[in-house]
Tab-separated table of C-alpha atoms in Angstrom:
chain	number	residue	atom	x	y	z
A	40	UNK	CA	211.826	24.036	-87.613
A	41	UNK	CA	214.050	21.267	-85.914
A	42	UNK	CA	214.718	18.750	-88.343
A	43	UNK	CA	217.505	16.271	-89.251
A	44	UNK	CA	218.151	15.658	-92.860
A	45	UNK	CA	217.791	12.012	-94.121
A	46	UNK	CA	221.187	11.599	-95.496
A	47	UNK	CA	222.910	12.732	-92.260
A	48	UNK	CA	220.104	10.238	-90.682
A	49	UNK	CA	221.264	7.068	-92.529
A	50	UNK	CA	225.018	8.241	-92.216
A	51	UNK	CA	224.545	8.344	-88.049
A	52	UNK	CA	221.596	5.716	-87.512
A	53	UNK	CA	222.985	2.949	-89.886
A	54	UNK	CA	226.159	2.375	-88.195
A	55	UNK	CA	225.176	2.946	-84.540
A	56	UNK	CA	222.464	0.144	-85.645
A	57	UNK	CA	224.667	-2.284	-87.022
A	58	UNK	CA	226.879	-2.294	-84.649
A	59	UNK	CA	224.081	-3.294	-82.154
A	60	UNK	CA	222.751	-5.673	-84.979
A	61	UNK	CA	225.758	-7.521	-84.637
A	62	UNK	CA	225.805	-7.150	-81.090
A	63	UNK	CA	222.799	-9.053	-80.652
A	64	UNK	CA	223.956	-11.560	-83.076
A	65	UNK	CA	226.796	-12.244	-80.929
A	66	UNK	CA	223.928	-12.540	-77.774
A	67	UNK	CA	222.060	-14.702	-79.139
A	68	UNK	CA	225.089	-17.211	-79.895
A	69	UNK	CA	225.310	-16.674	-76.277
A	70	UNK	CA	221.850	-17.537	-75.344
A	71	UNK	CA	221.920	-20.703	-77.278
A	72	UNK	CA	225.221	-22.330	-76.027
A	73	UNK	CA	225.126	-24.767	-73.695
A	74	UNK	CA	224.505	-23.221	-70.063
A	75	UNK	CA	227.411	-25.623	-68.705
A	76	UNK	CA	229.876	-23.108	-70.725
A	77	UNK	CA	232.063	-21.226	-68.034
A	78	UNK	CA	229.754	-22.860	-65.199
A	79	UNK	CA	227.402	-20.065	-66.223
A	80	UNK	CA	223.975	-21.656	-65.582
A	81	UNK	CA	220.781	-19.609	-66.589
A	82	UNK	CA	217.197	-19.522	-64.287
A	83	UNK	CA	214.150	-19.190	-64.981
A	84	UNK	CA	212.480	-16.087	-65.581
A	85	UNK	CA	215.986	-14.296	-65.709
A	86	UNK	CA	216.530	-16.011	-69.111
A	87	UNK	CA	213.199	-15.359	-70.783
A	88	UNK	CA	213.922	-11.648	-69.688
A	89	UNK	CA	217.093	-12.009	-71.361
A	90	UNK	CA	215.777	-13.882	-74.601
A	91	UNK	CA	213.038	-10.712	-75.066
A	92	UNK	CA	215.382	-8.030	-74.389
A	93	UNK	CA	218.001	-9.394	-77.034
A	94	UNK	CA	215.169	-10.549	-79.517
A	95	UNK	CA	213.293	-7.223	-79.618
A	96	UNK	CA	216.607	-4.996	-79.513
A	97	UNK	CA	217.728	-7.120	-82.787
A	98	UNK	CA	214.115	-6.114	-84.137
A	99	UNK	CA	214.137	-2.501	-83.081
A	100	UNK	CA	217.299	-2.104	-84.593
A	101	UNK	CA	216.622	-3.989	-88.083
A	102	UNK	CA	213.586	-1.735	-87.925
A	103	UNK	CA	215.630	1.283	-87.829
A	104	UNK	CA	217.867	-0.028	-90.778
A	105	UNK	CA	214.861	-0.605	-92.992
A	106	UNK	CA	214.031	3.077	-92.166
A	107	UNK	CA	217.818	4.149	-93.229
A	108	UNK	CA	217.198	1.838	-96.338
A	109	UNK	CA	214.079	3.173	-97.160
A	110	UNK	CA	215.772	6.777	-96.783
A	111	UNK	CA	218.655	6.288	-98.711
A	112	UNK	CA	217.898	3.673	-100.832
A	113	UNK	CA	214.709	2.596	-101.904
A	114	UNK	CA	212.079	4.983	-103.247
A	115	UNK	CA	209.561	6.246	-100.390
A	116	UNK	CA	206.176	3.753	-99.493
A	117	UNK	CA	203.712	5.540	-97.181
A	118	UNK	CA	202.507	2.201	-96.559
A	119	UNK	CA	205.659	0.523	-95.452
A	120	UNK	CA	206.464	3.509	-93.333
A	121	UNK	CA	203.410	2.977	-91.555
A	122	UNK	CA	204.247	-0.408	-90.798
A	123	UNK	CA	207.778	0.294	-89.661
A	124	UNK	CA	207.097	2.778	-87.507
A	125	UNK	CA	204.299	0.676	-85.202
A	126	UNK	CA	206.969	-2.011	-85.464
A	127	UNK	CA	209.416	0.397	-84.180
A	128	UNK	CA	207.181	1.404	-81.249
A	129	UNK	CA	206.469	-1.895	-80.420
A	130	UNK	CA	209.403	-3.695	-80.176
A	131	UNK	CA	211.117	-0.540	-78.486
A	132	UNK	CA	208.586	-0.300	-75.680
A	133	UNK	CA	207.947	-4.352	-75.303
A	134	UNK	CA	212.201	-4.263	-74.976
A	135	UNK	CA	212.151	-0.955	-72.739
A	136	UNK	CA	209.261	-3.428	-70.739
A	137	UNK	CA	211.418	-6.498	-70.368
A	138	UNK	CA	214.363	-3.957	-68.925
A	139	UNK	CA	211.787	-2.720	-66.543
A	140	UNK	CA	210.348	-6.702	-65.442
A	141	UNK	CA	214.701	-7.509	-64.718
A	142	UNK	CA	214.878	-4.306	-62.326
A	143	UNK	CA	212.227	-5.843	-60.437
A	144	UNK	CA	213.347	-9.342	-60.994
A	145	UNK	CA	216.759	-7.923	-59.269
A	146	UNK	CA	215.076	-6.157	-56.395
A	147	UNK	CA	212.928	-9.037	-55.263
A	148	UNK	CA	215.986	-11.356	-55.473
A	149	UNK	CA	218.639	-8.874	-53.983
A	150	UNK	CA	216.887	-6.699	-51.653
A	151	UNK	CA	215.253	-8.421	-48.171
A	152	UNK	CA	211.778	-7.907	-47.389
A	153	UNK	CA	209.061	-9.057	-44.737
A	154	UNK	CA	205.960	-7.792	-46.184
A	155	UNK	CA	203.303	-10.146	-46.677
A	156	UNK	CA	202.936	-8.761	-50.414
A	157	UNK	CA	206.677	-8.837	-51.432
A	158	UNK	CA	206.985	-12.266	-49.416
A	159	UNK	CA	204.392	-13.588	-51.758
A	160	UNK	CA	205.688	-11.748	-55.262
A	161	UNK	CA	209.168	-13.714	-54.010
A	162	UNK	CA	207.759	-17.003	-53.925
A	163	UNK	CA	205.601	-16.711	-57.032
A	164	UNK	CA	208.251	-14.650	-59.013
A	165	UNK	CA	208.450	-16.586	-61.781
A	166	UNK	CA	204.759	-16.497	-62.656
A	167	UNK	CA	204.274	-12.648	-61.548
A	168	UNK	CA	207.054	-12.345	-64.426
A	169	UNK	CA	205.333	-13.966	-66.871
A	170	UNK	CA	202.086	-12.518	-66.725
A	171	UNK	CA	203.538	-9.007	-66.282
A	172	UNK	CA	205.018	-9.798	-69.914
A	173	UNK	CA	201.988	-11.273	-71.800
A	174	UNK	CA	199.648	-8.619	-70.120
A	175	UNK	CA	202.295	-5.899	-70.619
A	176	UNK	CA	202.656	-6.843	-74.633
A	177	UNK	CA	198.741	-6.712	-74.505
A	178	UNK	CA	198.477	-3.864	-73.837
A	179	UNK	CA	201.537	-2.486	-76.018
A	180	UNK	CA	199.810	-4.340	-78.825
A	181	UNK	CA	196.291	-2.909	-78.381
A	182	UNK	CA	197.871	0.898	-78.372
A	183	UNK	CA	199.812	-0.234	-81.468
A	184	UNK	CA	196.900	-1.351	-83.290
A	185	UNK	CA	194.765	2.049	-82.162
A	186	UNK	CA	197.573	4.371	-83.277
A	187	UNK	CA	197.689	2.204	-87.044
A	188	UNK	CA	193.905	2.498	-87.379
A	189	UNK	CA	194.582	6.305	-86.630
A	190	UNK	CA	196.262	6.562	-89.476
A	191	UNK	CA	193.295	5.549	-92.046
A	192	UNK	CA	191.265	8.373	-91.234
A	193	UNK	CA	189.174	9.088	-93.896
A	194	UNK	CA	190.514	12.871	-96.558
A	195	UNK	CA	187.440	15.021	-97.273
A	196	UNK	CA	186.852	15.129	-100.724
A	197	UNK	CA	185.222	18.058	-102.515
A	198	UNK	CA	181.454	16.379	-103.513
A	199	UNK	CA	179.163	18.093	-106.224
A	200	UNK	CA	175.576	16.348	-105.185
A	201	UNK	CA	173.050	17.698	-102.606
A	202	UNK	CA	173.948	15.194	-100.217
A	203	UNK	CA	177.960	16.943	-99.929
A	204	UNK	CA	176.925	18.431	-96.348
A	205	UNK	CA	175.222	15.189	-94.758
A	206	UNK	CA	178.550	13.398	-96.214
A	207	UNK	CA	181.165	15.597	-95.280
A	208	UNK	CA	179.636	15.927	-91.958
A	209	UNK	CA	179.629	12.350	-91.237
A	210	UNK	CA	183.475	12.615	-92.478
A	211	UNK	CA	184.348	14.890	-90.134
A	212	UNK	CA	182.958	12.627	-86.901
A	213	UNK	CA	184.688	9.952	-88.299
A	214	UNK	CA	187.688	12.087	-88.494
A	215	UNK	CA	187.352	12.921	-84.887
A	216	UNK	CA	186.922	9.376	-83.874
A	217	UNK	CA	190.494	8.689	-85.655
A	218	UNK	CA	192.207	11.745	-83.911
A	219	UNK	CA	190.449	9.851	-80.486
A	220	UNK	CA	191.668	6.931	-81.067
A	221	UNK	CA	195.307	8.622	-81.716
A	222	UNK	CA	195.282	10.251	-78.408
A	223	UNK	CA	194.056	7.221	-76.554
A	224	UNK	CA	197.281	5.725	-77.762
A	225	UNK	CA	199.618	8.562	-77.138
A	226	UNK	CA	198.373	8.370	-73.406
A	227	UNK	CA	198.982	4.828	-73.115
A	228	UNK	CA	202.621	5.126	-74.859
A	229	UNK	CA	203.321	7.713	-72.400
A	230	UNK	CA	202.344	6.149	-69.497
A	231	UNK	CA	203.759	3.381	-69.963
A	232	UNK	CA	207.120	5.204	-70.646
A	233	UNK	CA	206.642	7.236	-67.390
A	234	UNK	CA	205.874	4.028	-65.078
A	235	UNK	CA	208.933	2.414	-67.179
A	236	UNK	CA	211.406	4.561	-65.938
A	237	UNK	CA	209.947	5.399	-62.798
A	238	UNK	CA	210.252	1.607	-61.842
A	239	UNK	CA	213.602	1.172	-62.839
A	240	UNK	CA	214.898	4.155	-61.006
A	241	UNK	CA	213.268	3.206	-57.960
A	242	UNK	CA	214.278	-0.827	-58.058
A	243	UNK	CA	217.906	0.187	-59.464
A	244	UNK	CA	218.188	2.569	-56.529
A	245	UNK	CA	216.981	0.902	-53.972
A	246	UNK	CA	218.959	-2.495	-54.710
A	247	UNK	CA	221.917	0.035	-55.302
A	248	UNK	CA	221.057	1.152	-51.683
A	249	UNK	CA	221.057	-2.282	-50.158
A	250	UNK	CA	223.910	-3.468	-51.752
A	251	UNK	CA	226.185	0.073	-50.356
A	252	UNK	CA	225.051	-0.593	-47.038
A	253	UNK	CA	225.410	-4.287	-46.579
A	254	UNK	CA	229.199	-3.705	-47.903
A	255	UNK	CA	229.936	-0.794	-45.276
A	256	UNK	CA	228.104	-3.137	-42.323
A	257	UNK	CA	231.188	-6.032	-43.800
A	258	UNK	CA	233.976	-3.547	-44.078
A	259	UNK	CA	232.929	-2.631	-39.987
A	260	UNK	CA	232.654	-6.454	-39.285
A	261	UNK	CA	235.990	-6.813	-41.340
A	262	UNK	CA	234.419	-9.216	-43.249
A	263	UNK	CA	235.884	-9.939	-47.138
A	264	UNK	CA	233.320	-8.493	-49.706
A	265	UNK	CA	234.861	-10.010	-53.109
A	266	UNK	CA	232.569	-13.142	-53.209
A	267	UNK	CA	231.737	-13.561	-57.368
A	268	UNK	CA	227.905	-13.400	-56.328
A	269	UNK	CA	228.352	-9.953	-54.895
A	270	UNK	CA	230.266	-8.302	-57.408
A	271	UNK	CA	228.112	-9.422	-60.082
A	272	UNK	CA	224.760	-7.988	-58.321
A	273	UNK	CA	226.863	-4.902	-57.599
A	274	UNK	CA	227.968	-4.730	-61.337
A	275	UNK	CA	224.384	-5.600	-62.578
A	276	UNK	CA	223.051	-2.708	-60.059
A	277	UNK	CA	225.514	-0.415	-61.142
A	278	UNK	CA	225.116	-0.865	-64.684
A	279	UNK	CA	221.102	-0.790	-64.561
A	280	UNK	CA	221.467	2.478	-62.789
A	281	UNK	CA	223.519	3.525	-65.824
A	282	UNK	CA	221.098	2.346	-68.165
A	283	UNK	CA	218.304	4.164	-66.251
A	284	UNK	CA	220.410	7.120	-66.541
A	285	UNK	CA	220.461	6.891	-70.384
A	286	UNK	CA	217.033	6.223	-70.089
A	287	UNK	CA	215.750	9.552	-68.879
A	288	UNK	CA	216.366	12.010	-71.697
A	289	UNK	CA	215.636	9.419	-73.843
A	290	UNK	CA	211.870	9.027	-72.200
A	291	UNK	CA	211.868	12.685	-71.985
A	292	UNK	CA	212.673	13.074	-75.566
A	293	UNK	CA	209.982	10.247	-76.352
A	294	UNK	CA	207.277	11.919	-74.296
A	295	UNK	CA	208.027	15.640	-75.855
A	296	UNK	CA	207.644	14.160	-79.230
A	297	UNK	CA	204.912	12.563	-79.148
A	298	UNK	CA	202.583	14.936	-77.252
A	299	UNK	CA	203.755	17.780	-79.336
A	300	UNK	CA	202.942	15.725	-82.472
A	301	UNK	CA	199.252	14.713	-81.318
A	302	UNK	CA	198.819	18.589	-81.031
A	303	UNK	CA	197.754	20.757	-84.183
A	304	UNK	CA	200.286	22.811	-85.549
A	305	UNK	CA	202.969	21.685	-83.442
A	306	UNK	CA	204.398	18.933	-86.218
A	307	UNK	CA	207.803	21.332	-86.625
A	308	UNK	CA	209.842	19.742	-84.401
A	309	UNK	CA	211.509	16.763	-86.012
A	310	UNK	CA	207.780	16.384	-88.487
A	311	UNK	CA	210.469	12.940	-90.258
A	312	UNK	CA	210.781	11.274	-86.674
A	313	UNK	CA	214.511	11.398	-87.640
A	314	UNK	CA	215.903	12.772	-84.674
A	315	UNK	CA	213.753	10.499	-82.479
A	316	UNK	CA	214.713	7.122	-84.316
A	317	UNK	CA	218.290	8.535	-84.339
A	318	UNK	CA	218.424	9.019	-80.150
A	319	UNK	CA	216.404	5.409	-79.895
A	320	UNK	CA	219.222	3.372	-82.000
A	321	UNK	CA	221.811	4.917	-80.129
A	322	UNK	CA	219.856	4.242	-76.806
A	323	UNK	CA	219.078	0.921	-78.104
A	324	UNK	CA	223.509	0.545	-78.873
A	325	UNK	CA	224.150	1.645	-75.240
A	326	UNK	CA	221.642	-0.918	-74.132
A	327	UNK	CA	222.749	-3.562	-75.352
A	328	UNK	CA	226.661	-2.481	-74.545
A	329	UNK	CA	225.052	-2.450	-70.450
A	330	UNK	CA	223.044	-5.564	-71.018
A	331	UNK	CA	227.115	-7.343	-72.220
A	332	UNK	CA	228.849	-5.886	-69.336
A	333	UNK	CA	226.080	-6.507	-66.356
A	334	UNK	CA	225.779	-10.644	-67.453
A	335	UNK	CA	228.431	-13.085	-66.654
A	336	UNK	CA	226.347	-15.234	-69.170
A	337	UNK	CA	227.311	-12.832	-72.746
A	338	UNK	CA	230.474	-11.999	-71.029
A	339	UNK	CA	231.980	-15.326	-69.923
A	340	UNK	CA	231.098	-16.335	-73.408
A	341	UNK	CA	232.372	-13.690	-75.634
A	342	UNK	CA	235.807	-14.475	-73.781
A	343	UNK	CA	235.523	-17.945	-74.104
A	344	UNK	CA	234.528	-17.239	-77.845
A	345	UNK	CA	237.832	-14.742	-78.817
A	346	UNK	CA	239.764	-17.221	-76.790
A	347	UNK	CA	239.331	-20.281	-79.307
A	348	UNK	CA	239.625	-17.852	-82.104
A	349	UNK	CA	242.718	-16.910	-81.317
A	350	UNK	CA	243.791	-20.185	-80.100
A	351	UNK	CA	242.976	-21.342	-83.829
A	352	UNK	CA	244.725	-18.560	-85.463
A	353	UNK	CA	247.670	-19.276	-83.002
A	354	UNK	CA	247.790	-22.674	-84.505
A	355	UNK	CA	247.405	-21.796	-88.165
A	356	UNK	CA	250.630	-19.998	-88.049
A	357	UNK	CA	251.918	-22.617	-86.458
């Protein structure tokens, strides 16, 4: 049996997810500035994507401390662990969703295209976005609430009238509806993890392509290649092919888990999900860490921010 204790859980998880608490705390300061800070100027649907990613990373991760809470401190609720862990699936494949919608966001904008189909995505990007999201969290929402009702299948009970057989049989098909339902939702979750990660390797590649090859074609023409707006798609390329690094044994992990645990007799490998919540806060930390270094927007800020910090401490010892 694989399994990680709950102590050394909450002694791992609870830092690595309050470190990217706070890390989204400091985001979201840098959301809600004024865009004229730095000449950093946000578009449309680049900062929705940016608004989900940093509000359901903040959620994941408070999820995951409740878990560490409810580990270490407070006395065990069956209930409340239900309701934390579709909460944690949720918000971590609605967040995983908005990093897949800014690969593609990325791609259309960086990468030239003739098609008739991508010339039409371009000029409508904004509103393919949107409904990608909203139809996306639809249908994150609907697995969410099919794996929860999953959970209230019905216990035999031992019955001492004539009817026991007609009752536990009808028990038993409402059983198997519940373990349907259940697998209906581990296929979704897995697909959509799958065609997650499959998208951003292919957009993050392909942009990282473009981008390698238009710099070699200015190097041969002699021409500079240190304008800001190329660096910073370079740097956002670079980092989301990190990130979709990171995200591959991390989906892998996901997958494994959850198919093994919709199988009967297979529940010894991690049976407390604490190895899995463990490897999604420190995904979730490594995230966010990309998300900081890829955007002039939290960047620019942060610098600005420890600037007039230390600018007032300089002047208090003054």
């Amino acid at each position: 049996m694989l399994k990680m204790d709950d102590l050394v859980f909450a002694a791992i998880s609870g830092p690595i997810s309050f470190s990217a608490i706070v890390l989204n705390v400091v985001f979201s300061f840098c959301l809600l500035c004024p865009p004229s800070v730095q000449g950093v100027n946000l578009q449309q649907p680049l900062k929705v994507l940016l608004v989900s990613m940093v509000f359901f990373s903040f959620l994941h991760q408070t999820t995951i401390m409740f878990f560490v809470c409810q580990v270490a401190i407070t006395p065990f609720v069956y209930g409340l662990y239900l309701t934390l862990k579709q909460l944690f699936y949720f918000t971590n494949v609605v967040n995983l969703s908005s990093v897949t919608w800014l690969s593609i966001l990325y791609y259309v904008n960086i990468v030239p295209n003739n098609g008739q189909l991508f010339s039409w995505i371009k000029r409508h990007i904004k509103n393919v976005v949107y409904f990608g999201l909203v139809a996306d969290r639809g249908i994150v929402l609907t697995a969410g609430v099919l794996d929860y009702v999953s959970t209230l299948r019905p216990e035999e009970q031992p019955l001492n009238s004539s009817s026991s057989f007609n009752v536990t049989a009808e028990l038993s098909s409402d059983r198997d509806v519940f373990f349907y339902l259940g697998k209906i939702c581990t296929v979704i979750y897995s697909f959509h993890l799958l065609i997650s990660f499959g998208t951003m390797i292919l957009s993050w590649s392909s942009t990282y392509i473009y981008l390698r090859r238009h710099m070699k074609r200015m190097e041969e023409s002699s021409s500079p290649f240190s304008q800001p707006q190329f660096q910073s798609q370079m740097r956002v390329t670079v980092t989301g092919l990190v990130q979709a690094a990171l995200f591959f044994p991390y989906c892998l992990l996901i997958i494994t888990l959850v198919v093994t645990h919709s199988l009967p007799g297979y529940n010894d490998f991690d049976p407390n999900d604490n190895i899995q919540t463990t490897v999604s806060s420190l995904f979730g930390l490594c995230s966010s860490v990309c998300l900081g270094f890829s955007q002039s927007v939290f960047r620019q800020r942060v610098v600005s921010l420890l600037e007039g910090v230390f600018k007032q401490c300089n002047n208090l010892n003054v």
